């Protein structure tokens, strides 16, 4: 897991964040936003994409709790037998009402004694499914972020931990540091919500295996959240 001292912080297809498996995009392929303007889609030949693919690879079946893995993936609507999609790295806060079923499933896992679906426990698929369930109840975001961060190196998905951090910072009235939380601007286009040190945002995004901010916003405007 990231070292907070090393990185600049502690750590959604429609406006409602949802992960969909889409075809691979060509390198630097231009996309069109909802308003029709061309923009640059995320470049999948770059290191951010390779790092995500490597972390999300469950082909070695190197997790310890298959029951928990299947439980959280099923609850999130994912097929445990399929690979997890790479994230373009954006969400919005316009999510459905709190899902009591997701909360009931995850809340007991926030304690010290219960196993938490990190990569080593429930595989990359289980960890990703947990992230999706967390998005259904904002009261879980902060605790879950810290659980992933405290689990140890490689146990949490860098990209999604960064996304959780941005969400918790925005909810606390602070500026986000990765620019992953978007909203509709005055002209209706998707733009990042308040950020801190925006001049260096792409350096922080690189450390969290995220494409450059402009490319991520392009993907969001085209309705693409994952591939």
CSV table of C-alpha atoms in Angstrom, one decimal:
chain,number,residue,atom,x,y,z
A,1,UNK,CA,0.0,0.0,0.0
A,2,UNK,CA,1.1,3.5,-0.6
A,3,UNK,CA,3.3,5.2,1.9
A,4,UNK,CA,1.6,8.5,2.9
A,5,UNK,CA,5.0,10.1,3.5
A,6,UNK,CA,6.0,9.2,0.0
A,7,UNK,CA,2.8,10.3,-1.8
A,8,UNK,CA,1.1,13.7,-1.4
A,9,UNK,CA,-1.9,12.4,0.6
A,10,UNK,CA,-3.3,9.6,2.7
A,11,UNK,CA,-4.4,8.3,0.4
A,12,UNK,CA,-19.2,5.6,-11.8
A,13,UNK,CA,-22.1,4.3,-17.7
A,14,UNK,CA,-23.8,7.4,-16.7
A,15,UNK,CA,-23.3,10.1,-14.1
A,16,UNK,CA,-24.1,7.3,-11.6
A,17,UNK,CA,-20.9,5.4,-11.3
A,18,UNK,CA,-21.0,1.9,-12.7
A,19,UNK,CA,-18.3,-0.4,-13.9
A,20,UNK,CA,-18.8,-1.9,-17.4
A,21,UNK,CA,-16.4,-4.1,-19.3
A,22,UNK,CA,-15.8,-2.4,-22.6
A,23,UNK,CA,-13.6,-3.2,-25.6
A,24,UNK,CA,-10.0,-2.1,-25.5
A,25,UNK,CA,-9.3,1.4,-26.8
A,26,UNK,CA,-6.7,2.2,-29.4
A,27,UNK,CA,-3.6,4.2,-28.2
A,28,UNK,CA,-4.5,7.9,-27.8
A,29,UNK,CA,-7.8,7.4,-29.5
A,30,UNK,CA,-9.9,10.6,-29.7
A,31,UNK,CA,-13.3,10.5,-28.1
A,32,UNK,CA,-16.3,12.7,-28.1
A,33,UNK,CA,-17.8,14.3,-25.0
A,34,UNK,CA,-21.5,14.6,-24.4
A,35,UNK,CA,-21.2,18.0,-26.1
A,36,UNK,CA,-19.5,16.6,-29.2
A,37,UNK,CA,-16.1,18.1,-28.7
A,38,UNK,CA,-13.1,15.8,-29.4
A,39,UNK,CA,-10.8,15.0,-26.6
A,40,UNK,CA,-8.0,12.4,-26.0
A,41,UNK,CA,-9.0,9.1,-24.5
A,42,UNK,CA,-6.7,7.4,-22.0
A,43,UNK,CA,-3.6,5.9,-23.6
A,44,UNK,CA,-3.6,2.2,-22.7
A,45,UNK,CA,0.0,1.6,-23.8
A,46,UNK,CA,1.3,3.6,-20.8
A,47,UNK,CA,2.5,2.4,-17.4
A,48,UNK,CA,-0.7,3.2,-15.5
A,49,UNK,CA,-2.6,0.7,-17.6
A,50,UNK,CA,0.1,-2.0,-17.3
A,51,UNK,CA,0.3,-1.5,-13.5
A,52,UNK,CA,-3.5,-1.9,-13.1
A,53,UNK,CA,-3.6,-5.0,-15.3
A,54,UNK,CA,-0.8,-6.6,-13.3
A,55,UNK,CA,-2.5,-5.9,-9.9
A,56,UNK,CA,-5.9,-7.0,-11.1
A,57,UNK,CA,-4.6,-10.3,-12.4
A,58,UNK,CA,-6.2,-13.1,-10.4
A,59,UNK,CA,-5.0,-15.9,-12.7
A,60,UNK,CA,-2.8,-17.4,-9.9
A,61,UNK,CA,-5.8,-17.8,-7.5
A,62,UNK,CA,-3.6,-16.5,-4.7
A,63,UNK,CA,-6.3,-15.5,-2.2
A,64,UNK,CA,-7.2,-17.3,1.1
A,65,UNK,CA,-11.0,-16.9,1.5
A,66,UNK,CA,-12.9,-18.0,-1.6
A,67,UNK,CA,-16.2,-17.9,0.3
A,68,UNK,CA,-15.8,-14.2,1.1
A,69,UNK,CA,-14.6,-13.5,-2.5
A,70,UNK,CA,-17.7,-15.0,-4.0
A,71,UNK,CA,-20.0,-13.3,-1.5
A,72,UNK,CA,-18.8,-9.8,-2.1
A,73,UNK,CA,-18.5,-10.2,-5.9
A,74,UNK,CA,-22.0,-11.6,-6.2
A,75,UNK,CA,-23.3,-8.8,-4.0
A,76,UNK,CA,-21.7,-6.3,-6.3
A,77,UNK,CA,-23.1,-8.0,-9.4
A,78,UNK,CA,-19.8,-9.3,-10.6
A,79,UNK,CA,-18.9,-12.7,-12.0
A,80,UNK,CA,-16.1,-14.3,-9.9
A,81,UNK,CA,-14.9,-16.2,-12.9
A,82,UNK,CA,-14.3,-13.1,-15.0
A,83,UNK,CA,-11.4,-10.7,-15.0
A,84,UNK,CA,-11.8,-7.2,-13.4
A,85,UNK,CA,-11.9,-4.2,-15.7
A,86,UNK,CA,-9.2,-1.6,-15.6
A,87,UNK,CA,-10.4,1.7,-14.2
A,88,UNK,CA,-10.3,5.0,-16.0
A,89,UNK,CA,-10.3,6.6,-12.5
A,90,UNK,CA,-13.4,8.8,-12.0
A,91,UNK,CA,-16.6,8.8,-10.0
A,92,UNK,CA,-19.3,11.3,-9.1
A,93,UNK,CA,-21.2,11.8,-5.9
A,94,UNK,CA,-24.5,11.4,-7.7
A,95,UNK,CA,-25.0,7.8,-6.6
A,96,UNK,CA,-28.1,5.9,-5.7
A,97,UNK,CA,-29.7,6.1,-2.2
A,98,UNK,CA,-27.9,4.2,0.5
A,99,UNK,CA,-28.0,0.5,-0.1
A,100,UNK,CA,-28.9,-1.1,3.3
A,101,UNK,CA,-27.9,-4.6,2.0
A,102,UNK,CA,-24.4,-3.5,1.1
A,103,UNK,CA,-24.0,-1.7,4.4
A,104,UNK,CA,-25.2,-4.8,6.3
A,105,UNK,CA,-22.7,-7.0,4.4
A,106,UNK,CA,-19.7,-4.7,4.8
A,107,UNK,CA,-20.1,-3.0,8.1
A,108,UNK,CA,-19.2,-6.0,10.2
A,109,UNK,CA,-16.0,-6.3,8.1
A,110,UNK,CA,-14.8,-2.9,9.4
A,111,UNK,CA,-13.9,-4.4,12.8
A,112,UNK,CA,-10.4,-5.7,13.6
A,113,UNK,CA,-11.5,-9.4,14.1
A,114,UNK,CA,-13.4,-9.9,10.8
A,115,UNK,CA,-11.6,-10.6,7.6
A,116,UNK,CA,-11.6,-7.7,5.2
A,117,UNK,CA,-11.7,-8.4,1.4
A,118,UNK,CA,-8.2,-7.3,0.5
A,119,UNK,CA,-6.3,-8.8,-2.4
A,120,UNK,CA,-4.6,-11.5,-0.3
A,121,UNK,CA,-7.9,-12.4,1.3
A,122,UNK,CA,-10.4,-12.3,-1.6
A,123,UNK,CA,-8.3,-11.6,-4.6
A,124,UNK,CA,-8.3,-8.5,-6.8
A,125,UNK,CA,-11.9,-9.3,-7.8
A,126,UNK,CA,-13.0,-9.3,-4.1
A,127,UNK,CA,-11.2,-6.1,-3.3
A,128,UNK,CA,-12.7,-4.4,-6.4
A,129,UNK,CA,-16.2,-5.7,-5.5
A,130,UNK,CA,-15.8,-4.2,-2.0
A,131,UNK,CA,-15.0,-0.9,-3.6
A,132,UNK,CA,-18.2,-1.0,-5.6
A,133,UNK,CA,-20.3,-1.9,-2.6
A,134,UNK,CA,-18.7,0.9,-0.6
A,135,UNK,CA,-19.8,3.4,-3.3
A,136,UNK,CA,-23.4,2.5,-2.4
A,137,UNK,CA,-23.1,3.9,1.1
A,138,UNK,CA,-21.0,6.9,1.8
A,139,UNK,CA,-20.8,6.2,5.5
A,140,UNK,CA,-18.4,3.3,4.7
A,141,UNK,CA,-16.0,5.2,2.5
A,142,UNK,CA,-13.6,6.5,5.2
A,143,UNK,CA,-13.3,3.4,7.3
A,144,UNK,CA,-12.9,1.2,4.2
A,145,UNK,CA,-10.2,3.5,2.8
A,146,UNK,CA,-8.2,3.1,6.0
A,147,UNK,CA,-8.7,-0.7,6.0
A,148,UNK,CA,-7.2,-0.9,2.5
A,149,UNK,CA,-4.3,1.4,3.4
A,150,UNK,CA,-3.5,-0.4,6.6
A,151,UNK,CA,-3.6,-3.9,5.1
A,152,UNK,CA,-0.1,-3.8,3.8
A,153,UNK,CA,1.8,-3.3,0.5
A,154,UNK,CA,-0.1,-4.6,-2.5
A,155,UNK,CA,-3.3,-5.5,-0.6
A,156,UNK,CA,-5.4,-2.6,-1.7
A,157,UNK,CA,-5.9,-1.4,-5.3
A,158,UNK,CA,-3.9,1.9,-5.5
A,159,UNK,CA,-6.3,3.4,-8.0
A,160,UNK,CA,-9.5,2.7,-6.0
A,161,UNK,CA,-7.9,3.7,-2.7
A,162,UNK,CA,-7.0,7.1,-4.3
A,163,UNK,CA,-10.6,7.4,-5.5
A,164,UNK,CA,-11.9,6.7,-2.0
A,165,UNK,CA,-9.6,9.3,-0.6
A,166,UNK,CA,-10.8,12.0,-3.0
A,167,UNK,CA,-14.4,11.2,-2.1
A,168,UNK,CA,-13.8,11.4,1.6
A,169,UNK,CA,-11.9,14.7,1.3
A,170,UNK,CA,-14.7,16.2,-0.8
A,171,UNK,CA,-17.3,15.1,1.7
A,172,UNK,CA,-15.2,16.7,4.5
A,173,UNK,CA,-15.2,20.0,2.6
A,174,UNK,CA,-11.6,19.7,1.5
A,175,UNK,CA,-10.0,19.7,-1.9
A,176,UNK,CA,-9.4,16.3,-3.6
A,177,UNK,CA,-5.8,15.5,-4.6
A,178,UNK,CA,-6.2,13.1,-7.5
A,179,UNK,CA,-9.1,14.8,-9.3
A,180,UNK,CA,-11.2,11.6,-9.6
A,181,UNK,CA,-14.5,13.1,-8.3
A,182,UNK,CA,-16.3,14.9,-11.1
A,183,UNK,CA,-19.5,17.0,-11.4
A,184,UNK,CA,-21.3,19.0,-14.0
A,185,UNK,CA,-19.8,22.5,-14.4
A,186,UNK,CA,-21.7,25.7,-15.3
A,187,UNK,CA,-21.7,24.7,-19.0
A,188,UNK,CA,-22.9,21.2,-18.2
A,189,UNK,CA,-19.6,19.5,-19.0
A,190,UNK,CA,-18.0,17.1,-16.5
A,191,UNK,CA,-15.1,18.7,-14.6
A,192,UNK,CA,-13.2,17.8,-11.4
A,193,UNK,CA,-14.6,19.1,-8.1
A,194,UNK,CA,-12.4,21.3,-5.9
A,195,UNK,CA,-8.8,20.2,-6.0
A,196,UNK,CA,-5.6,21.0,-4.0
A,197,UNK,CA,-2.3,21.7,-5.8
A,198,UNK,CA,-3.9,21.1,-9.2
A,199,UNK,CA,-0.6,21.9,-10.9
A,200,UNK,CA,0.9,18.6,-9.7
A,201,UNK,CA,-2.3,16.4,-10.0
A,202,UNK,CA,-0.9,14.2,-12.8
A,203,UNK,CA,2.2,13.3,-10.8
A,204,UNK,CA,-0.1,12.1,-8.0
A,205,UNK,CA,-2.3,10.3,-10.5
A,206,UNK,CA,0.7,8.5,-11.9
A,207,UNK,CA,1.6,7.2,-8.5
A,208,UNK,CA,-2.0,5.8,-8.2
A,209,UNK,CA,-1.9,4.2,-11.6
A,210,UNK,CA,-4.3,6.7,-13.1
A,211,UNK,CA,-4.2,8.2,-16.6
A,212,UNK,CA,-3.7,12.0,-16.9
A,213,UNK,CA,-6.6,14.0,-15.6
A,214,UNK,CA,-7.7,15.4,-19.0
A,215,UNK,CA,-7.8,11.9,-20.5
A,216,UNK,CA,-9.8,10.6,-17.6
A,217,UNK,CA,-12.3,13.5,-17.9
A,218,UNK,CA,-12.5,12.7,-21.6
A,219,UNK,CA,-13.5,9.1,-20.8
A,220,UNK,CA,-16.0,10.3,-18.3
A,221,UNK,CA,-17.6,12.6,-20.8
A,222,UNK,CA,-17.9,9.7,-23.2
A,223,UNK,CA,-19.6,7.6,-20.5
A,224,UNK,CA,-16.7,5.2,-20.1
A,225,UNK,CA,-15.7,4.3,-16.6
A,226,UNK,CA,-13.7,1.1,-17.2
A,227,UNK,CA,-12.5,-1.3,-19.9
